Amino acid sequence: MTKTNDLAEAIIVERTFDAPVERVWTALTDVNEMAQWYFDINEFQPEIGCEFEFVVEHEGNSYHHLCKVTEVIPQKKIAFTWRYKGEPGNSLVTFELFPEGNKTRLKLAHTGIETFPKTPAYARKNFEAGWTAIIGSELKQFVESSKAKT
């Protein structure tokens, strides 16, 4: 059973990649690279105020994401709001990069999911599983492969 306080805690996913910060930053901020590991986003610029959207199909449902970049520190941090079209709630996703020699430690924080509808589709475990797969598998494989720009 999930307590209300558990929902209010940030989802944190941290991984270390065998790739330099520059490579990881490009994967996080270049729309063409994002399409290869994240989602197919038509318009994106790593600039404060940039609004972008994407649709995810999951278990027969469509989730239309609406996002707006709120913070950019090149090679270090990017944050954006994350909400769903036609649904209440608003959250914040933050990616932070930390150089560790020729490797990069990435910390993702997703806060505010408790503001979304209290339905199984928006359950904390779904966000945790999604971010773990996206960061721990998709992004990791992409930045450590030869497909990513250096």
PDB file of C-alpha atoms in Angstrom:
ATOM      1  CA  MET A   1       0.000   0.000   0.000  1.00  0.00           C
ATOM      2  CA  THR A   2       1.340   3.416  -0.969  1.00  0.00           C
ATOM      3  CA  LYS A   3       1.111   6.168   1.581  1.00  0.00           C
ATOM      4  CA  THR A   4       0.342   9.711   0.410  1.00  0.00           C
ATOM      5  CA  ASN A   5       3.769  10.834   1.623  1.00  0.00           C
ATOM      6  CA  ASP A   6       5.441   8.240  -0.619  1.00  0.00           C
ATOM      7  CA  LEU A   7       3.877   9.861  -3.684  1.00  0.00           C
ATOM      8  CA  ALA A   8       5.234  13.292  -2.718  1.00  0.00           C
ATOM      9  CA  GLU A   9       8.821  12.047  -2.583  1.00  0.00           C
ATOM     10  CA  ALA A  10      10.912  12.650  -5.681  1.00  0.00           C
ATOM     11  CA  ILE A  11      11.634   9.741  -7.954  1.00  0.00           C
ATOM     12  CA  ILE A  12      15.411   9.596  -8.220  1.00  0.00           C
ATOM     13  CA  VAL A  13      17.301   7.498 -10.755  1.00  0.00           C
ATOM     14  CA  GLU A  14      21.094   7.684 -10.846  1.00  0.00           C
ATOM     15  CA  ARG A  15      23.376   5.912 -13.296  1.00  0.00           C
ATOM     16  CA  THR A  16      26.990   6.213 -14.358  1.00  0.00           C
ATOM     17  CA  PHE A  17      27.710   6.012 -18.071  1.00  0.00           C
ATOM     18  CA  ASP A  18      30.937   5.099 -19.804  1.00  0.00           C
ATOM     19  CA  ALA A  19      30.773   8.311 -21.823  1.00  0.00           C
ATOM     20  CA  PRO A  20      31.968  11.897 -21.297  1.00  0.00           C
ATOM     21  CA  VAL A  21      29.597  14.651 -20.139  1.00  0.00           C
ATOM     22  CA  GLU A  22      29.570  16.242 -23.605  1.00  0.00           C
ATOM     23  CA  ARG A  23      28.241  13.061 -25.178  1.00  0.00           C
ATOM     24  CA  VAL A  24      25.519  12.608 -22.542  1.00  0.00           C
ATOM     25  CA  TRP A  25      24.528  16.292 -22.769  1.00  0.00           C
ATOM     26  CA  THR A  26      24.122  16.022 -26.540  1.00  0.00           C
ATOM     27  CA  ALA A  27      21.936  12.931 -26.119  1.00  0.00           C
ATOM     28  CA  LEU A  28      19.753  14.867 -23.649  1.00  0.00           C
ATOM     29  CA  THR A  29      19.441  18.043 -25.715  1.00  0.00           C
ATOM     30  CA  ASP A  30      19.686  17.223 -29.444  1.00  0.00           C
ATOM     31  CA  VAL A  31      16.220  16.472 -30.834  1.00  0.00           C
ATOM     32  CA  ASN A  32      17.579  13.965 -33.378  1.00  0.00           C
ATOM     33  CA  GLU A  33      19.465  12.039 -30.705  1.00  0.00           C
ATOM     34  CA  MET A  34      16.526  12.192 -28.287  1.00  0.00           C
ATOM     35  CA  ALA A  35      14.373  10.395 -30.871  1.00  0.00           C
ATOM     36  CA  GLN A  36      16.776   7.442 -30.796  1.00  0.00           C
ATOM     37  CA  TRP A  37      16.590   6.726 -27.047  1.00  0.00           C
ATOM     38  CA  TYR A  38      13.805   8.880 -25.530  1.00  0.00           C
ATOM     39  CA  PHE A  39      10.703   9.970 -27.425  1.00  0.00           C
ATOM     40  CA  ASP A  40      10.019  11.376 -30.871  1.00  0.00           C
ATOM     41  CA  ILE A  41       9.769  15.098 -30.160  1.00  0.00           C
ATOM     42  CA  ASN A  42       9.089  17.407 -33.118  1.00  0.00           C
ATOM     43  CA  GLU A  43      10.522  20.617 -31.702  1.00  0.00           C
ATOM     44  CA  PHE A  44      13.043  20.975 -28.904  1.00  0.00           C
ATOM     45  CA  GLN A  45      15.721  23.473 -27.963  1.00  0.00           C
ATOM     46  CA  PRO A  46      17.672  23.425 -24.704  1.00  0.00           C
ATOM     47  CA  GLU A  47      16.494  26.957 -23.926  1.00  0.00           C
ATOM     48  CA  ILE A  48      14.392  28.265 -21.043  1.00  0.00           C
ATOM     49  CA  GLY A  49      10.808  28.678 -22.197  1.00  0.00           C
ATOM     50  CA  CYS A  50      10.977  26.092 -24.989  1.00  0.00           C
ATOM     51  CA  GLU A  51       7.697  24.182 -25.068  1.00  0.00           C
ATOM     52  CA  PHE A  52       7.608  20.661 -26.463  1.00  0.00           C
ATOM     53  CA  GLU A  53       5.258  17.726 -26.538  1.00  0.00           C
ATOM     54  CA  PHE A  54       5.129  14.055 -27.359  1.00  0.00           C
ATOM     55  CA  VAL A  55       2.629  11.216 -27.258  1.00  0.00           C
ATOM     56  CA  VAL A  56       3.308   7.841 -25.673  1.00  0.00           C
ATOM     57  CA  GLU A  57       1.145   4.805 -26.392  1.00  0.00           C
ATOM     58  CA  HIS A  58       1.051   2.405 -23.442  1.00  0.00           C
ATOM     59  CA  GLU A  59      -1.266  -0.549 -22.865  1.00  0.00           C
ATOM     60  CA  GLY A  60      -3.810   0.738 -25.369  1.00  0.00           C
ATOM     61  CA  ASN A  61      -3.884   4.303 -24.041  1.00  0.00           C
ATOM     62  CA  SER A  62      -2.375   7.514 -25.421  1.00  0.00           C
ATOM     63  CA  TYR A  63      -0.615   9.914 -23.061  1.00  0.00           C
ATOM     64  CA  HIS A  64      -0.072  13.374 -24.547  1.00  0.00           C
ATOM     65  CA  HIS A  65       2.823  14.972 -22.647  1.00  0.00           C
ATOM     66  CA  LEU A  66       3.174  18.757 -22.501  1.00  0.00           C
ATOM     67  CA  CYS A  67       6.523  20.088 -21.303  1.00  0.00           C
ATOM     68  CA  LYS A  68       8.315  23.421 -20.887  1.00  0.00           C
ATOM     69  CA  VAL A  69      12.029  23.926 -20.242  1.00  0.00           C
ATOM     70  CA  THR A  70      12.534  25.798 -16.953  1.00  0.00           C
ATOM     71  CA  GLU A  71      16.298  25.626 -16.358  1.00  0.00           C
ATOM     72  CA  VAL A  72      19.406  25.079 -18.456  1.00  0.00           C
ATOM     73  CA  ILE A  73      23.020  25.018 -17.305  1.00  0.00           C
ATOM     74  CA  PRO A  74      24.943  23.722 -20.341  1.00  0.00           C
ATOM     75  CA  GLN A  75      26.729  20.416 -19.772  1.00  0.00           C
ATOM     76  CA  LYS A  76      25.365  20.297 -16.189  1.00  0.00           C
ATOM     77  CA  LYS A  77      21.591  20.538 -15.820  1.00  0.00           C
ATOM     78  CA  ILE A  78      18.323  20.729 -17.716  1.00  0.00           C
ATOM     79  CA  ALA A  79      14.848  20.793 -16.178  1.00  0.00           C
ATOM     80  CA  PHE A  80      11.352  20.908 -17.609  1.00  0.00           C
ATOM     81  CA  THR A  81       7.765  20.774 -16.473  1.00  0.00           C
ATOM     82  CA  TRP A  82       5.875  17.589 -17.331  1.00  0.00           C
ATOM     83  CA  ARG A  83       2.101  17.364 -17.494  1.00  0.00           C
ATOM     84  CA  TYR A  84      -0.591  15.568 -19.472  1.00  0.00           C
ATOM     85  CA  LYS A  85      -3.038  17.203 -21.880  1.00  0.00           C
ATOM     86  CA  GLY A  86      -6.549  17.217 -20.441  1.00  0.00           C
ATOM     87  CA  GLU A  87      -5.441  15.965 -17.013  1.00  0.00           C
ATOM     88  CA  PRO A  88      -4.854  17.843 -13.759  1.00  0.00           C
ATOM     89  CA  GLY A  89      -1.402  18.034 -12.261  1.00  0.00           C
ATOM     90  CA  ASN A  90       2.048  19.297 -13.096  1.00  0.00           C
ATOM     91  CA  SER A  91       5.449  17.849 -12.312  1.00  0.00           C
ATOM     92  CA  LEU A  92       9.115  18.684 -12.832  1.00  0.00           C
ATOM     93  CA  VAL A  93      11.815  16.525 -14.412  1.00  0.00           C
ATOM     94  CA  THR A  94      15.466  17.424 -13.787  1.00  0.00           C
ATOM     95  CA  PHE A  95      18.547  15.859 -15.351  1.00  0.00           C
ATOM     96  CA  GLU A  96      21.889  16.670 -13.671  1.00  0.00           C
ATOM     97  CA  LEU A  97      25.286  15.603 -15.013  1.00  0.00           C
ATOM     98  CA  PHE A  98      28.435  15.053 -12.956  1.00  0.00           C
ATOM     99  CA  PRO A  99      31.775  14.315 -14.645  1.00  0.00           C
ATOM    100  CA  GLU A 100      33.698  11.404 -13.158  1.00  0.00           C
ATOM    101  CA  GLY A 101      36.876  11.212 -15.206  1.00  0.00           C
ATOM    102  CA  ASN A 102      35.889  10.018 -18.689  1.00  0.00           C
ATOM    103  CA  LYS A 103      32.540   8.845 -17.330  1.00  0.00           C
ATOM    104  CA  THR A 104      29.366  10.716 -16.426  1.00  0.00           C
ATOM    105  CA  ARG A 105      27.051  10.250 -13.479  1.00  0.00           C
ATOM    106  CA  LEU A 106      23.495  11.273 -14.324  1.00  0.00           C
ATOM    107  CA  LYS A 107      20.899  12.037 -11.681  1.00  0.00           C
ATOM    108  CA  LEU A 108      17.274  12.237 -12.742  1.00  0.00           C
ATOM    109  CA  ALA A 109      14.695  13.633 -10.336  1.00  0.00           C
ATOM    110  CA  HIS A 110      10.958  13.643 -11.076  1.00  0.00           C
ATOM    111  CA  THR A 111       8.906  15.599  -8.535  1.00  0.00           C
ATOM    112  CA  GLY A 112       5.219  16.413  -8.337  1.00  0.00           C
ATOM    113  CA  ILE A 113       3.706  13.136  -9.514  1.00  0.00           C
ATOM    114  CA  GLU A 114       1.344  13.294  -6.540  1.00  0.00           C
ATOM    115  CA  THR A 115      -0.515  16.073  -8.405  1.00  0.00           C
ATOM    116  CA  PHE A 116      -1.593  13.664 -11.171  1.00  0.00           C
ATOM    117  CA  PRO A 117      -4.882  11.712 -11.096  1.00  0.00           C
ATOM    118  CA  LYS A 118      -5.018   8.972  -8.469  1.00  0.00           C
ATOM    119  CA  THR A 119      -5.426   6.172 -11.001  1.00  0.00           C
ATOM    120  CA  PRO A 120      -3.314   3.083 -11.723  1.00  0.00           C
ATOM    121  CA  ALA A 121      -1.927   4.667 -14.912  1.00  0.00           C
ATOM    122  CA  TYR A 122      -0.258   7.410 -12.847  1.00  0.00           C
ATOM    123  CA  ALA A 123       0.995   5.148 -10.052  1.00  0.00           C
ATOM    124  CA  ARG A 124       4.456   5.890  -8.693  1.00  0.00           C
ATOM    125  CA  LYS A 125       5.673   2.386  -9.596  1.00  0.00           C
ATOM    126  CA  ASN A 126       4.936   3.098 -13.268  1.00  0.00           C
ATOM    127  CA  PHE A 127       7.039   6.265 -13.230  1.00  0.00           C
ATOM    128  CA  GLU A 128       9.844   4.446 -11.393  1.00  0.00           C
ATOM    129  CA  ALA A 129       9.805   1.566 -13.883  1.00  0.00           C
ATOM    130  CA  GLY A 130       9.658   3.924 -16.843  1.00  0.00           C
ATOM    131  CA  TRP A 131      12.549   6.123 -15.757  1.00  0.00           C
ATOM    132  CA  THR A 132      14.639   3.108 -14.733  1.00  0.00           C
ATOM    133  CA  ALA A 133      14.223   1.641 -18.221  1.00  0.00           C
ATOM    134  CA  ILE A 134      14.748   4.949 -20.031  1.00  0.00           C
ATOM    135  CA  ILE A 135      17.843   5.998 -18.063  1.00  0.00           C
ATOM    136  CA  GLY A 136      19.296   2.632 -17.083  1.00  0.00           C
ATOM    137  CA  SER A 137      18.820   0.910 -20.415  1.00  0.00           C
ATOM    138  CA  GLU A 138      17.844   3.115 -23.369  1.00  0.00           C
ATOM    139  CA  LEU A 139      20.048   6.139 -22.609  1.00  0.00           C
ATOM    140  CA  LYS A 140      22.913   4.009 -21.302  1.00  0.00           C
ATOM    141  CA  GLN A 141      23.021   1.874 -24.444  1.00  0.00           C
ATOM    142  CA  PHE A 142      22.740   4.926 -26.666  1.00  0.00           C
ATOM    143  CA  VAL A 143      25.510   7.067 -25.133  1.00  0.00           C
ATOM    144  CA  GLU A 144      27.851   4.109 -24.779  1.00  0.00           C
ATOM    145  CA  SER A 145      27.359   3.103 -28.424  1.00  0.00           C
ATOM    146  CA  SER A 146      28.903   4.611 -31.522  1.00  0.00           C
ATOM    147  CA  LYS A 147      25.527   6.117 -32.545  1.00  0.00           C
ATOM    148  CA  ALA A 148      25.865   9.056 -30.170  1.00  0.00           C
ATOM    149  CA  LYS A 149      27.789  12.135 -31.258  1.00  0.00           C
ATOM    150  CA  THR A 150      31.025  12.872 -29.453  1.00  0.00           C
TER     151      THR A 150
END
